[in-house]
Amino acid sequence: MSSVDYSQRDENVRHNVYASVRKRDGLPFELFANYWRDVHSTLCSRLPGLGFYVQQHFDRSHTANLFPVADGVRRITAVLDGSAELGFATKEDQSRFGEASTILYADERNLFSEAIAYILPTGSKTFVDREKDGIRNGPDRLHRIHVYMSRKFGADAAHWLEDVSAGLAADAAVQKWKLHLPSPYDNAHPAPPSPDVGHHIEDDRLNLAVAEIAFENARTANEFFSGSGFQRLLVRQPQHLDAIGAYLVTGFYTFVRDGVPTAAGLRGSRSAELIDTVGAANQFAPDIAAQFAPLHGRSRHLADA
């Protein structure tokens, strides 16, 4: 694995939203996943102001042995099918996106039974990212988990999580460590305001922190969690956290980076995969790309990362 740290590429995202989603009840999972990554994504990618947009799809059938939980800490058992991150360079960009998002929210009833948007007014923190491909589109090559943590109220839990993240991210086994510390969610003010989609959550997901942690494989992850560094911190979980849940990522799809739609963002994720598999380099010629991005006037080739 690479020893180079590419975390600097996330610094353009100053304000962001982390959303957790669950597929529409009764909708076959493959149909849900394909609609999300090919149809909903391309609509979102075209809205003004958006600087960063990724989807990470979860494996709801694999929940065991992903992240150690100390005695005295509850398990978060919410069934989730993925997360979306939307980032903005300025508050003005975020406002422009919000004003245009009515058509996006109206589409969410087609695929989500629940969507919860957590607001990060000052952005998230990427402590390390050793993956060279910053616009990944396809199955995840790493063993990547999203750790949901119900924080105790007050500043101590946030400071502890920041210190822990900085220390553990320095371990060579960690390929990525990104920490989201959003504002508490308010059930009285549903976000996003999507009609006919659930926006009410249990107490353990109201004051949430989320860590995206990636390793080369599951063995490396378990060796890391068994190490003395992590074990020293494990015993302090009950002091700062009420509950923890972990979700395994199966697919990682990047649709907008640095304000520029990727091939997946313009054409759909599976179409972009087909272009790469066939080797159709002509599809990235300016005269062809312009047909799919008349409003943007440009696109980002997957190899540009």
PDB file of C-alpha atoms in Angstrom:
ATOM      1  CA  MET A   1       0.000   0.000   0.000  1.00  0.00           C
ATOM      2  CA  SER A   2       1.013   3.595  -0.556  1.00  0.00           C
ATOM      3  CA  SER A   3       2.822   5.549   2.145  1.00  0.00           C
ATOM      4  CA  VAL A   4       1.963   8.907   0.526  1.00  0.00           C
ATOM      5  CA  ASP A   5      -0.696  10.975   2.279  1.00  0.00           C
ATOM      6  CA  TYR A   6      -3.266  12.580  -0.046  1.00  0.00           C
ATOM      7  CA  SER A   7      -5.467  14.071   2.692  1.00  0.00           C
ATOM      8  CA  GLN A   8      -4.694  17.604   1.523  1.00  0.00           C
ATOM      9  CA  ARG A   9      -7.112  17.206  -1.397  1.00  0.00           C
ATOM     10  CA  ASP A  10     -10.051  17.444   1.039  1.00  0.00           C
ATOM     11  CA  GLU A  11      -9.093  20.904   2.259  1.00  0.00           C
ATOM     12  CA  ASN A  12     -11.226  22.659  -0.359  1.00  0.00           C
ATOM     13  CA  VAL A  13     -14.329  21.365   1.427  1.00  0.00           C
ATOM     14  CA  ARG A  14     -14.991  23.956   4.147  1.00  0.00           C
ATOM     15  CA  HIS A  15     -18.660  23.158   4.808  1.00  0.00           C
ATOM     16  CA  ASN A  16     -20.320  19.813   4.326  1.00  0.00           C
ATOM     17  CA  VAL A  17     -23.226  17.489   4.922  1.00  0.00           C
ATOM     18  CA  TYR A  18     -22.992  13.833   5.930  1.00  0.00           C
ATOM     19  CA  ALA A  19     -26.150  11.852   5.184  1.00  0.00           C
ATOM     20  CA  SER A  20     -27.079   8.319   6.164  1.00  0.00           C
ATOM     21  CA  VAL A  21     -29.675   6.491   4.073  1.00  0.00           C
ATOM     22  CA  ARG A  22     -31.778   3.335   4.110  1.00  0.00           C
ATOM     23  CA  LYS A  23     -33.305   1.946   0.941  1.00  0.00           C
ATOM     24  CA  ARG A  24     -37.023   2.124   0.249  1.00  0.00           C
ATOM     25  CA  ASP A  25     -38.858  -0.752   1.908  1.00  0.00           C
ATOM     26  CA  GLY A  26     -39.793  -3.355  -0.679  1.00  0.00           C
ATOM     27  CA  LEU A  27     -37.291  -2.102  -3.253  1.00  0.00           C
ATOM     28  CA  PRO A  28     -34.810  -4.805  -4.334  1.00  0.00           C
ATOM     29  CA  PHE A  29     -31.337  -3.855  -3.181  1.00  0.00           C
ATOM     30  CA  GLU A  30     -29.706  -4.004  -6.630  1.00  0.00           C
ATOM     31  CA  LEU A  31     -32.399  -1.762  -8.084  1.00  0.00           C
ATOM     32  CA  PHE A  32     -31.953   0.686  -5.206  1.00  0.00           C
ATOM     33  CA  ALA A  33     -28.150   0.737  -5.518  1.00  0.00           C
ATOM     34  CA  ASN A  34     -28.211   1.222  -9.285  1.00  0.00           C
ATOM     35  CA  TYR A  35     -30.792   3.997  -9.142  1.00  0.00           C
ATOM     36  CA  TRP A  36     -28.846   5.792  -6.413  1.00  0.00           C
ATOM     37  CA  ARG A  37     -25.498   5.633  -8.223  1.00  0.00           C
ATOM     38  CA  ASP A  38     -26.771   6.157 -11.792  1.00  0.00           C
ATOM     39  CA  VAL A  39     -29.914   8.316 -11.648  1.00  0.00           C
ATOM     40  CA  HIS A  40     -30.136  10.210  -8.351  1.00  0.00           C
ATOM     41  CA  SER A  41     -26.395  10.900  -8.441  1.00  0.00           C
ATOM     42  CA  THR A  42     -26.383  12.561 -11.860  1.00  0.00           C
ATOM     43  CA  LEU A  43     -29.231  14.869 -10.838  1.00  0.00           C
ATOM     44  CA  CYS A  44     -27.392  15.876  -7.666  1.00  0.00           C
ATOM     45  CA  SER A  45     -24.102  16.373  -9.528  1.00  0.00           C
ATOM     46  CA  ARG A  46     -25.648  18.981 -11.813  1.00  0.00           C
ATOM     47  CA  LEU A  47     -26.975  21.262  -9.087  1.00  0.00           C
ATOM     48  CA  PRO A  48     -25.142  24.595  -8.667  1.00  0.00           C
ATOM     49  CA  GLY A  49     -22.692  25.205  -5.848  1.00  0.00           C
ATOM     50  CA  LEU A  50     -21.749  21.586  -5.190  1.00  0.00           C
ATOM     51  CA  GLY A  51     -18.009  21.148  -4.664  1.00  0.00           C
ATOM     52  CA  PHE A  52     -17.763  17.532  -3.515  1.00  0.00           C
ATOM     53  CA  TYR A  53     -20.075  14.530  -3.695  1.00  0.00           C
ATOM     54  CA  VAL A  54     -19.447  10.884  -2.903  1.00  0.00           C
ATOM     55  CA  GLN A  55     -21.606   7.886  -2.101  1.00  0.00           C
ATOM     56  CA  GLN A  56     -20.431   4.958   0.001  1.00  0.00           C
ATOM     57  CA  HIS A  57     -22.666   1.885  -0.143  1.00  0.00           C
ATOM     58  CA  PHE A  58     -22.903  -0.378   2.926  1.00  0.00           C
ATOM     59  CA  ASP A  59     -23.275  -4.145   3.265  1.00  0.00           C
ATOM     60  CA  ARG A  60     -26.243  -4.544   5.616  1.00  0.00           C
ATOM     61  CA  SER A  61     -25.621  -8.313   5.888  1.00  0.00           C
ATOM     62  CA  HIS A  62     -22.089  -7.932   7.310  1.00  0.00           C
ATOM     63  CA  THR A  63     -22.179  -6.393  10.773  1.00  0.00           C
ATOM     64  CA  ALA A  64     -20.049  -8.725  12.913  1.00  0.00           C
ATOM     65  CA  ASN A  65     -16.480  -8.078  14.118  1.00  0.00           C
ATOM     66  CA  LEU A  66     -16.066  -4.709  12.427  1.00  0.00           C
ATOM     67  CA  PHE A  67     -15.154  -2.494  15.389  1.00  0.00           C
ATOM     68  CA  PRO A  68     -14.544  -3.318  19.080  1.00  0.00           C
ATOM     69  CA  VAL A  69     -17.072  -1.965  21.568  1.00  0.00           C
ATOM     70  CA  ALA A  70     -16.183  -1.662  25.263  1.00  0.00           C
ATOM     71  CA  ASP A  71     -18.328  -2.970  28.085  1.00  0.00           C
ATOM     72  CA  GLY A  72     -20.795  -0.315  29.133  1.00  0.00           C
ATOM     73  CA  VAL A  73     -21.292   1.012  25.578  1.00  0.00           C
ATOM     74  CA  ARG A  74     -24.497   0.119  23.718  1.00  0.00           C
ATOM     75  CA  ARG A  75     -24.683  -1.131  20.146  1.00  0.00           C
ATOM     76  CA  ILE A  76     -26.272   1.064  17.488  1.00  0.00           C
ATOM     77  CA  THR A  77     -28.402  -1.389  15.526  1.00  0.00           C
ATOM     78  CA  ALA A  78     -29.979   0.916  12.941  1.00  0.00           C
ATOM     79  CA  VAL A  79     -30.148  -0.713   9.512  1.00  0.00           C
ATOM     80  CA  LEU A  80     -28.422   1.557   6.980  1.00  0.00           C
ATOM     81  CA  ASP A  81     -27.528   1.064   3.328  1.00  0.00           C
ATOM     82  CA  GLY A  82     -25.049   3.840   2.760  1.00  0.00           C
ATOM     83  CA  SER A  83     -23.851   7.385   3.231  1.00  0.00           C
ATOM     84  CA  ALA A  84     -23.475  10.441   1.053  1.00  0.00           C
ATOM     85  CA  GLU A  85     -21.089  13.335   1.576  1.00  0.00           C
ATOM     86  CA  LEU A  86     -21.784  16.687  -0.011  1.00  0.00           C
ATOM     87  CA  GLY A  87     -19.198  19.428   0.347  1.00  0.00           C
ATOM     88  CA  PHE A  88     -18.991  23.133  -0.408  1.00  0.00           C
ATOM     89  CA  ALA A  89     -16.138  25.605  -0.673  1.00  0.00           C
ATOM     90  CA  THR A  90     -18.192  28.501   0.738  1.00  0.00           C
ATOM     91  CA  LYS A  91     -21.445  29.071   2.604  1.00  0.00           C
ATOM     92  CA  GLU A  92     -22.708  30.930  -0.446  1.00  0.00           C
ATOM     93  CA  ASP A  93     -22.169  27.806  -2.560  1.00  0.00           C
ATOM     94  CA  GLN A  94     -24.036  25.738   0.019  1.00  0.00           C
ATOM     95  CA  SER A  95     -26.945  28.192  -0.075  1.00  0.00           C
ATOM     96  CA  ARG A  96     -27.083  28.068  -3.878  1.00  0.00           C
ATOM     97  CA  PHE A  97     -27.194  24.286  -3.740  1.00  0.00           C
ATOM     98  CA  GLY A  98     -29.911  24.335  -1.080  1.00  0.00           C
ATOM     99  CA  GLU A  99     -32.110  26.649  -3.137  1.00  0.00           C
ATOM    100  CA  ALA A 100     -31.866  24.309  -6.130  1.00  0.00           C
ATOM    101  CA  SER A 101     -32.329  21.076  -4.177  1.00  0.00           C
ATOM    102  CA  THR A 102     -36.131  20.886  -4.189  1.00  0.00           C
ATOM    103  CA  ILE A 103     -36.020  18.681  -7.277  1.00  0.00           C
ATOM    104  CA  LEU A 104     -33.422  16.443  -5.613  1.00  0.00           C
ATOM    105  CA  TYR A 105     -35.472  16.014  -2.435  1.00  0.00           C
ATOM    106  CA  ALA A 106     -38.559  15.142  -4.498  1.00  0.00           C
ATOM    107  CA  ASP A 107     -36.633  12.272  -6.096  1.00  0.00           C
ATOM    108  CA  GLU A 108     -35.636  10.718  -2.760  1.00  0.00           C
ATOM    109  CA  ARG A 109     -39.013   9.057  -2.234  1.00  0.00           C
ATOM    110  CA  ASN A 110     -38.157   6.811  -5.196  1.00  0.00           C
ATOM    111  CA  LEU A 111     -35.286   5.120  -3.375  1.00  0.00           C
ATOM    112  CA  PHE A 112     -35.096   5.990   0.346  1.00  0.00           C
ATOM    113  CA  SER A 113     -37.307   5.027   3.273  1.00  0.00           C
ATOM    114  CA  GLU A 114     -35.035   7.068   5.554  1.00  0.00           C
ATOM    115  CA  ALA A 115     -32.556   9.868   4.889  1.00  0.00           C
ATOM    116  CA  ILE A 116     -30.856  11.815   7.679  1.00  0.00           C
ATOM    117  CA  ALA A 117     -28.664  14.822   6.886  1.00  0.00           C
ATOM    118  CA  TYR A 118     -26.112  15.891   9.490  1.00  0.00           C
ATOM    119  CA  ILE A 119     -24.722  19.401   9.099  1.00  0.00           C
ATOM    120  CA  LEU A 120     -21.012  20.148   9.547  1.00  0.00           C
ATOM    121  CA  PRO A 121     -20.787  23.949   9.362  1.00  0.00           C
ATOM    122  CA  THR A 122     -16.980  23.962   9.579  1.00  0.00           C
ATOM    123  CA  GLY A 123     -16.353  20.768   7.622  1.00  0.00           C
ATOM    124  CA  SER A 124     -14.877  17.382   8.475  1.00  0.00           C
ATOM    125  CA  LYS A 125     -11.252  16.426   9.141  1.00  0.00           C
ATOM    126  CA  THR A 126      -9.265  13.949   7.060  1.00  0.00           C
ATOM    127  CA  PHE A 127      -6.314  12.896   9.220  1.00  0.00           C
ATOM    128  CA  VAL A 128      -4.778  10.579   6.620  1.00  0.00           C
ATOM    129  CA  ASP A 129      -5.701   9.270   3.164  1.00  0.00           C
ATOM    130  CA  ARG A 130      -3.203   7.016   1.430  1.00  0.00           C
ATOM    131  CA  GLU A 131      -5.416   6.094  -1.523  1.00  0.00           C
ATOM    132  CA  LYS A 132      -4.030   7.690  -4.668  1.00  0.00           C
ATOM    133  CA  ASP A 133      -7.307   7.588  -6.586  1.00  0.00           C
ATOM    134  CA  GLY A 134      -9.242  10.570  -5.286  1.00  0.00           C
ATOM    135  CA  ILE A 135     -12.220  10.009  -7.587  1.00  0.00           C
ATOM    136  CA  ARG A 136     -12.842   6.300  -7.048  1.00  0.00           C
ATOM    137  CA  ASN A 137     -15.849   4.827  -8.844  1.00  0.00           C
ATOM    138  CA  GLY A 138     -16.576   1.183  -8.162  1.00  0.00           C
ATOM    139  CA  PRO A 139     -16.170  -1.614  -5.632  1.00  0.00           C
ATOM    140  CA  ASP A 140     -14.114  -0.584  -2.621  1.00  0.00           C
ATOM    141  CA  ARG A 141     -10.568  -1.966  -2.801  1.00  0.00           C
ATOM    142  CA  LEU A 142     -10.009  -1.387   0.903  1.00  0.00           C
ATOM    143  CA  HIS A 143     -11.565  -2.766   4.072  1.00  0.00           C
ATOM    144  CA  ARG A 144     -13.466   0.404   4.942  1.00  0.00           C
ATOM    145  CA  ILE A 145     -15.912   0.959   7.775  1.00  0.00           C
ATOM    146  CA  HIS A 146     -18.033   3.834   8.983  1.00  0.00           C
ATOM    147  CA  VAL A 147     -18.130   3.907  12.778  1.00  0.00           C
ATOM    148  CA  TYR A 148     -21.199   5.665  14.180  1.00  0.00           C
ATOM    149  CA  MET A 149     -20.650   6.946  17.714  1.00  0.00           C
ATOM    150  CA  SER A 150     -23.263   8.474  19.997  1.00  0.00           C
ATOM    151  CA  ARG A 151     -21.345  11.241  21.775  1.00  0.00           C
ATOM    152  CA  LYS A 152     -21.997  12.343  25.301  1.00  0.00           C
ATOM    153  CA  PHE A 153     -23.017  16.006  25.283  1.00  0.00           C
ATOM    154  CA  GLY A 154     -20.338  18.569  25.962  1.00  0.00           C
ATOM    155  CA  ALA A 155     -17.011  19.410  24.386  1.00  0.00           C
ATOM    156  CA  ASP A 156     -14.995  16.657  26.072  1.00  0.00           C
ATOM    157  CA  ALA A 157     -16.204  13.880  23.751  1.00  0.00           C
ATOM    158  CA  ALA A 158     -15.385  15.868  20.613  1.00  0.00           C
ATOM    159  CA  HIS A 159     -11.914  16.771  21.870  1.00  0.00           C
ATOM    160  CA  TRP A 160     -11.265  13.170  22.837  1.00  0.00           C
ATOM    161  CA  LEU A 161     -12.328  11.905  19.410  1.00  0.00           C
ATOM    162  CA  GLU A 162     -10.085  14.429  17.660  1.00  0.00           C
ATOM    163  CA  ASP A 163      -7.097  13.443  19.812  1.00  0.00           C
ATOM    164  CA  VAL A 164      -7.788   9.722  19.341  1.00  0.00           C
ATOM    165  CA  SER A 165      -8.157  10.130  15.585  1.00  0.00           C
ATOM    166  CA  ALA A 166      -4.900  12.057  15.258  1.00  0.00           C
ATOM    167  CA  GLY A 167      -3.010   9.445  17.269  1.00  0.00           C
ATOM    168  CA  LEU A 168      -4.422   6.324  15.619  1.00  0.00           C
ATOM    169  CA  ALA A 169      -4.280   7.752  12.088  1.00  0.00           C
ATOM    170  CA  ALA A 170      -0.486   7.885  12.417  1.00  0.00           C
ATOM    171  CA  ASP A 171      -0.332   4.084  12.465  1.00  0.00           C
ATOM    172  CA  ALA A 172       1.041   2.698   9.188  1.00  0.00           C
ATOM    173  CA  ALA A 173      -1.800   0.170   9.011  1.00  0.00           C
ATOM    174  CA  VAL A 174      -4.399   2.929   8.623  1.00  0.00           C
ATOM    175  CA  GLN A 175      -5.038   3.817   4.984  1.00  0.00           C
ATOM    176  CA  LYS A 176      -7.685   6.445   5.717  1.00  0.00           C
ATOM    177  CA  TRP A 177      -9.107   8.110   8.801  1.00  0.00           C
ATOM    178  CA  LYS A 178     -11.729  10.822   8.380  1.00  0.00           C
ATOM    179  CA  LEU A 179     -13.749  12.234  11.259  1.00  0.00           C
ATOM    180  CA  HIS A 180     -17.175  13.885  11.021  1.00  0.00           C
ATOM    181  CA  LEU A 181     -18.384  15.846  14.060  1.00  0.00           C
ATOM    182  CA  PRO A 182     -21.735  17.282  12.965  1.00  0.00           C
ATOM    183  CA  SER A 183     -24.109  19.492  14.860  1.00  0.00           C
ATOM    184  CA  PRO A 184     -26.718  17.515  16.832  1.00  0.00           C
ATOM    185  CA  TYR A 185     -29.675  16.389  14.747  1.00  0.00           C
ATOM    186  CA  ASP A 186     -33.096  17.777  15.659  1.00  0.00           C
ATOM    187  CA  ASN A 187     -36.074  15.509  14.999  1.00  0.00           C
ATOM    188  CA  ALA A 188     -38.325  18.569  15.123  1.00  0.00           C
ATOM    189  CA  HIS A 189     -36.612  19.987  12.021  1.00  0.00           C
ATOM    190  CA  PRO A 190     -36.341  17.136   9.468  1.00  0.00           C
ATOM    191  CA  ALA A 191     -33.317  17.219   7.206  1.00  0.00           C
ATOM    192  CA  PRO A 192     -33.291  16.873   4.300  1.00  0.00           C
ATOM    193  CA  PRO A 193     -36.915  17.982   3.839  1.00  0.00           C
ATOM    194  CA  SER A 194     -37.770  15.122   1.473  1.00  0.00           C
ATOM    195  CA  PRO A 195     -41.491  14.368   1.189  1.00  0.00           C
ATOM    196  CA  ASP A 196     -42.627  10.828   2.038  1.00  0.00           C
ATOM    197  CA  VAL A 197     -39.185   9.899   3.448  1.00  0.00           C
ATOM    198  CA  GLY A 198     -38.479   9.138   7.118  1.00  0.00           C
ATOM    199  CA  HIS A 199     -36.451  11.750   9.024  1.00  0.00           C
ATOM    200  CA  HIS A 200     -37.042  10.767  12.653  1.00  0.00           C
ATOM    201  CA  ILE A 201     -34.290   8.837  14.476  1.00  0.00           C
ATOM    202  CA  GLU A 202     -33.650   7.295  17.869  1.00  0.00           C
ATOM    203  CA  ASP A 203     -31.630   9.024  20.601  1.00  0.00           C
ATOM    204  CA  ASP A 204     -28.407   7.122  19.828  1.00  0.00           C
ATOM    205  CA  ARG A 205     -28.136   8.830  16.430  1.00  0.00           C
ATOM    206  CA  LEU A 206     -28.916  12.402  17.493  1.00  0.00           C
ATOM    207  CA  ASN A 207     -25.541  13.603  18.801  1.00  0.00           C
ATOM    208  CA  LEU A 208     -23.460  11.588  16.383  1.00  0.00           C
ATOM    209  CA  ALA A 209     -19.831  11.357  15.377  1.00  0.00           C
ATOM    210  CA  VAL A 210     -18.779   9.286  12.373  1.00  0.00           C
ATOM    211  CA  ALA A 211     -15.297   7.979  11.633  1.00  0.00           C
ATOM    212  CA  GLU A 212     -14.467   6.619   8.186  1.00  0.00           C
ATOM    213  CA  ILE A 213     -11.580   4.188   8.735  1.00  0.00           C
ATOM    214  CA  ALA A 214      -9.915   2.079   6.032  1.00  0.00           C
ATOM    215  CA  PHE A 215      -7.316  -0.703   6.038  1.00  0.00           C
ATOM    216  CA  GLU A 216      -5.727  -2.878   3.366  1.00  0.00           C
ATOM    217  CA  ASN A 217      -7.870  -5.830   4.460  1.00  0.00           C
ATOM    218  CA  ALA A 218      -9.871  -7.218   7.383  1.00  0.00           C
ATOM    219  CA  ARG A 219      -6.863  -9.043   8.854  1.00  0.00           C
ATOM    220  CA  THR A 220      -4.884  -5.815   9.035  1.00  0.00           C
ATOM    221  CA  ALA A 221      -7.852  -4.125  10.684  1.00  0.00           C
ATOM    222  CA  ASN A 222      -8.175  -6.799  13.365  1.00  0.00           C
ATOM    223  CA  GLU A 223      -4.447  -6.715  14.076  1.00  0.00           C
ATOM    224  CA  PHE A 224      -4.712  -2.944  14.515  1.00  0.00           C
ATOM    225  CA  PHE A 225      -7.675  -3.235  16.881  1.00  0.00           C
ATOM    226  CA  SER A 226      -5.826  -5.860  18.933  1.00  0.00           C
ATOM    227  CA  GLY A 227      -2.763  -3.643  19.286  1.00  0.00           C
ATOM    228  CA  SER A 228      -1.827  -1.921  22.506  1.00  0.00           C
ATOM    229  CA  GLY A 229      -2.438   1.575  21.127  1.00  0.00           C
ATOM    230  CA  PHE A 230      -6.080   0.927  20.322  1.00  0.00           C
ATOM    231  CA  GLN A 231      -6.649  -1.168  23.435  1.00  0.00           C
ATOM    232  CA  ARG A 232      -5.543   1.692  25.694  1.00  0.00           C
ATOM    233  CA  LEU A 233      -8.209   3.858  24.141  1.00  0.00           C
ATOM    234  CA  LEU A 234     -10.883   1.166  24.091  1.00  0.00           C
ATOM    235  CA  VAL A 235     -11.314   1.314  27.856  1.00  0.00           C
ATOM    236  CA  ARG A 236     -12.093   5.045  27.656  1.00  0.00           C
ATOM    237  CA  GLN A 237     -15.035   4.595  25.289  1.00  0.00           C
ATOM    238  CA  PRO A 238     -17.652   4.558  28.111  1.00  0.00           C
ATOM    239  CA  GLN A 239     -16.325   7.876  29.394  1.00  0.00           C
ATOM    240  CA  HIS A 240     -17.165   9.685  26.160  1.00  0.00           C
ATOM    241  CA  LEU A 241     -19.570   7.507  24.155  1.00  0.00           C
ATOM    242  CA  ASP A 242     -22.993   6.002  24.843  1.00  0.00           C
ATOM    243  CA  ALA A 243     -23.320   3.751  21.793  1.00  0.00           C
ATOM    244  CA  ILE A 244     -21.386   2.554  18.727  1.00  0.00           C
ATOM    245  CA  GLY A 245     -22.345   0.935  15.416  1.00  0.00           C
ATOM    246  CA  ALA A 246     -20.127  -0.062  12.480  1.00  0.00           C
ATOM    247  CA  TYR A 247     -20.988  -0.384   8.792  1.00  0.00           C
ATOM    248  CA  LEU A 248     -18.888  -2.070   6.101  1.00  0.00           C
ATOM    249  CA  VAL A 249     -18.433  -0.235   2.798  1.00  0.00           C
ATOM    250  CA  THR A 250     -18.764  -2.244  -0.422  1.00  0.00           C
ATOM    251  CA  GLY A 251     -18.767   0.487  -3.054  1.00  0.00           C
ATOM    252  CA  PHE A 252     -17.203   3.952  -3.247  1.00  0.00           C
ATOM    253  CA  TYR A 253     -18.469   6.354  -5.908  1.00  0.00           C
ATOM    254  CA  THR A 254     -17.190   9.889  -6.540  1.00  0.00           C
ATOM    255  CA  PHE A 255     -19.412  12.215  -8.549  1.00  0.00           C
ATOM    256  CA  VAL A 256     -18.000  15.711  -7.893  1.00  0.00           C
ATOM    257  CA  ARG A 257     -14.521  16.745  -6.782  1.00  0.00           C
ATOM    258  CA  ASP A 258     -13.271  20.354  -6.519  1.00  0.00           C
ATOM    259  CA  GLY A 259     -16.498  21.616  -8.043  1.00  0.00           C
ATOM    260  CA  VAL A 260     -16.056  19.515 -11.202  1.00  0.00           C
ATOM    261  CA  PRO A 261     -18.319  16.556 -12.048  1.00  0.00           C
ATOM    262  CA  THR A 262     -16.465  13.306 -12.665  1.00  0.00           C
ATOM    263  CA  ALA A 263     -17.349  10.968 -15.514  1.00  0.00           C
ATOM    264  CA  ALA A 264     -19.615   9.139 -13.052  1.00  0.00           C
ATOM    265  CA  GLY A 265     -21.281  12.400 -12.114  1.00  0.00           C
ATOM    266  CA  LEU A 266     -22.025  13.273 -15.721  1.00  0.00           C
ATOM    267  CA  ARG A 267     -22.790   9.880 -17.206  1.00  0.00           C
ATOM    268  CA  GLY A 268     -23.746   7.664 -14.271  1.00  0.00           C
ATOM    269  CA  SER A 269     -21.481   5.373 -12.285  1.00  0.00           C
ATOM    270  CA  ARG A 270     -21.959   2.206 -14.323  1.00  0.00           C
ATOM    271  CA  SER A 271     -21.555   4.039 -17.636  1.00  0.00           C
ATOM    272  CA  ALA A 272     -18.244   5.443 -16.399  1.00  0.00           C
ATOM    273  CA  GLU A 273     -17.152   1.920 -15.406  1.00  0.00           C
ATOM    274  CA  LEU A 274     -18.043   0.622 -18.875  1.00  0.00           C
ATOM    275  CA  ILE A 275     -16.051   3.403 -20.542  1.00  0.00           C
ATOM    276  CA  ASP A 276     -12.983   2.442 -18.513  1.00  0.00           C
ATOM    277  CA  THR A 277     -13.450  -1.295 -19.089  1.00  0.00           C
ATOM    278  CA  VAL A 278     -13.822  -0.929 -22.856  1.00  0.00           C
ATOM    279  CA  GLY A 279     -11.008   1.623 -22.987  1.00  0.00           C
ATOM    280  CA  ALA A 280     -13.125   4.199 -24.794  1.00  0.00           C
ATOM    281  CA  ALA A 281     -10.772   7.170 -24.379  1.00  0.00           C
ATOM    282  CA  ASN A 282     -12.700   9.063 -27.059  1.00  0.00           C
ATOM    283  CA  GLN A 283     -15.561   9.477 -24.581  1.00  0.00           C
ATOM    284  CA  PHE A 284     -13.428  12.048 -22.732  1.00  0.00           C
ATOM    285  CA  ALA A 285     -12.684  14.168 -25.799  1.00  0.00           C
ATOM    286  CA  PRO A 286     -13.833  17.774 -25.234  1.00  0.00           C
ATOM    287  CA  ASP A 287     -16.446  17.685 -28.021  1.00  0.00           C
ATOM    288  CA  ILE A 288     -18.095  14.579 -26.524  1.00  0.00           C
ATOM    289  CA  ALA A 289     -17.803  15.683 -22.893  1.00  0.00           C
ATOM    290  CA  ALA A 290     -19.463  18.992 -23.801  1.00  0.00           C
ATOM    291  CA  GLN A 291     -22.583  17.118 -24.912  1.00  0.00           C
ATOM    292  CA  PHE A 292     -23.054  15.775 -21.391  1.00  0.00           C
ATOM    293  CA  ALA A 293     -22.047  18.875 -19.459  1.00  0.00           C
ATOM    294  CA  PRO A 294     -23.329  21.950 -21.319  1.00  0.00           C
ATOM    295  CA  LEU A 295     -23.877  23.776 -18.036  1.00  0.00           C
ATOM    296  CA  HIS A 296     -20.505  22.889 -16.554  1.00  0.00           C
ATOM    297  CA  GLY A 297     -18.520  23.118 -19.773  1.00  0.00           C
ATOM    298  CA  ARG A 298     -15.970  20.620 -18.510  1.00  0.00           C
ATOM    299  CA  SER A 299     -15.628  17.210 -16.912  1.00  0.00           C
ATOM    300  CA  ARG A 300     -13.029  15.294 -14.972  1.00  0.00           C
ATOM    301  CA  HIS A 301     -11.499  12.115 -16.349  1.00  0.00           C
ATOM    302  CA  LEU A 302     -11.128   9.384 -13.785  1.00  0.00           C
ATOM    303  CA  ALA A 303      -7.381   9.318 -14.384  1.00  0.00           C
ATOM    304  CA  ASP A 304      -6.944  12.980 -13.449  1.00  0.00           C
ATOM    305  CA  ALA A 305      -6.897  12.351  -9.679  1.00  0.00           C
TER     306      ALA A 305
END
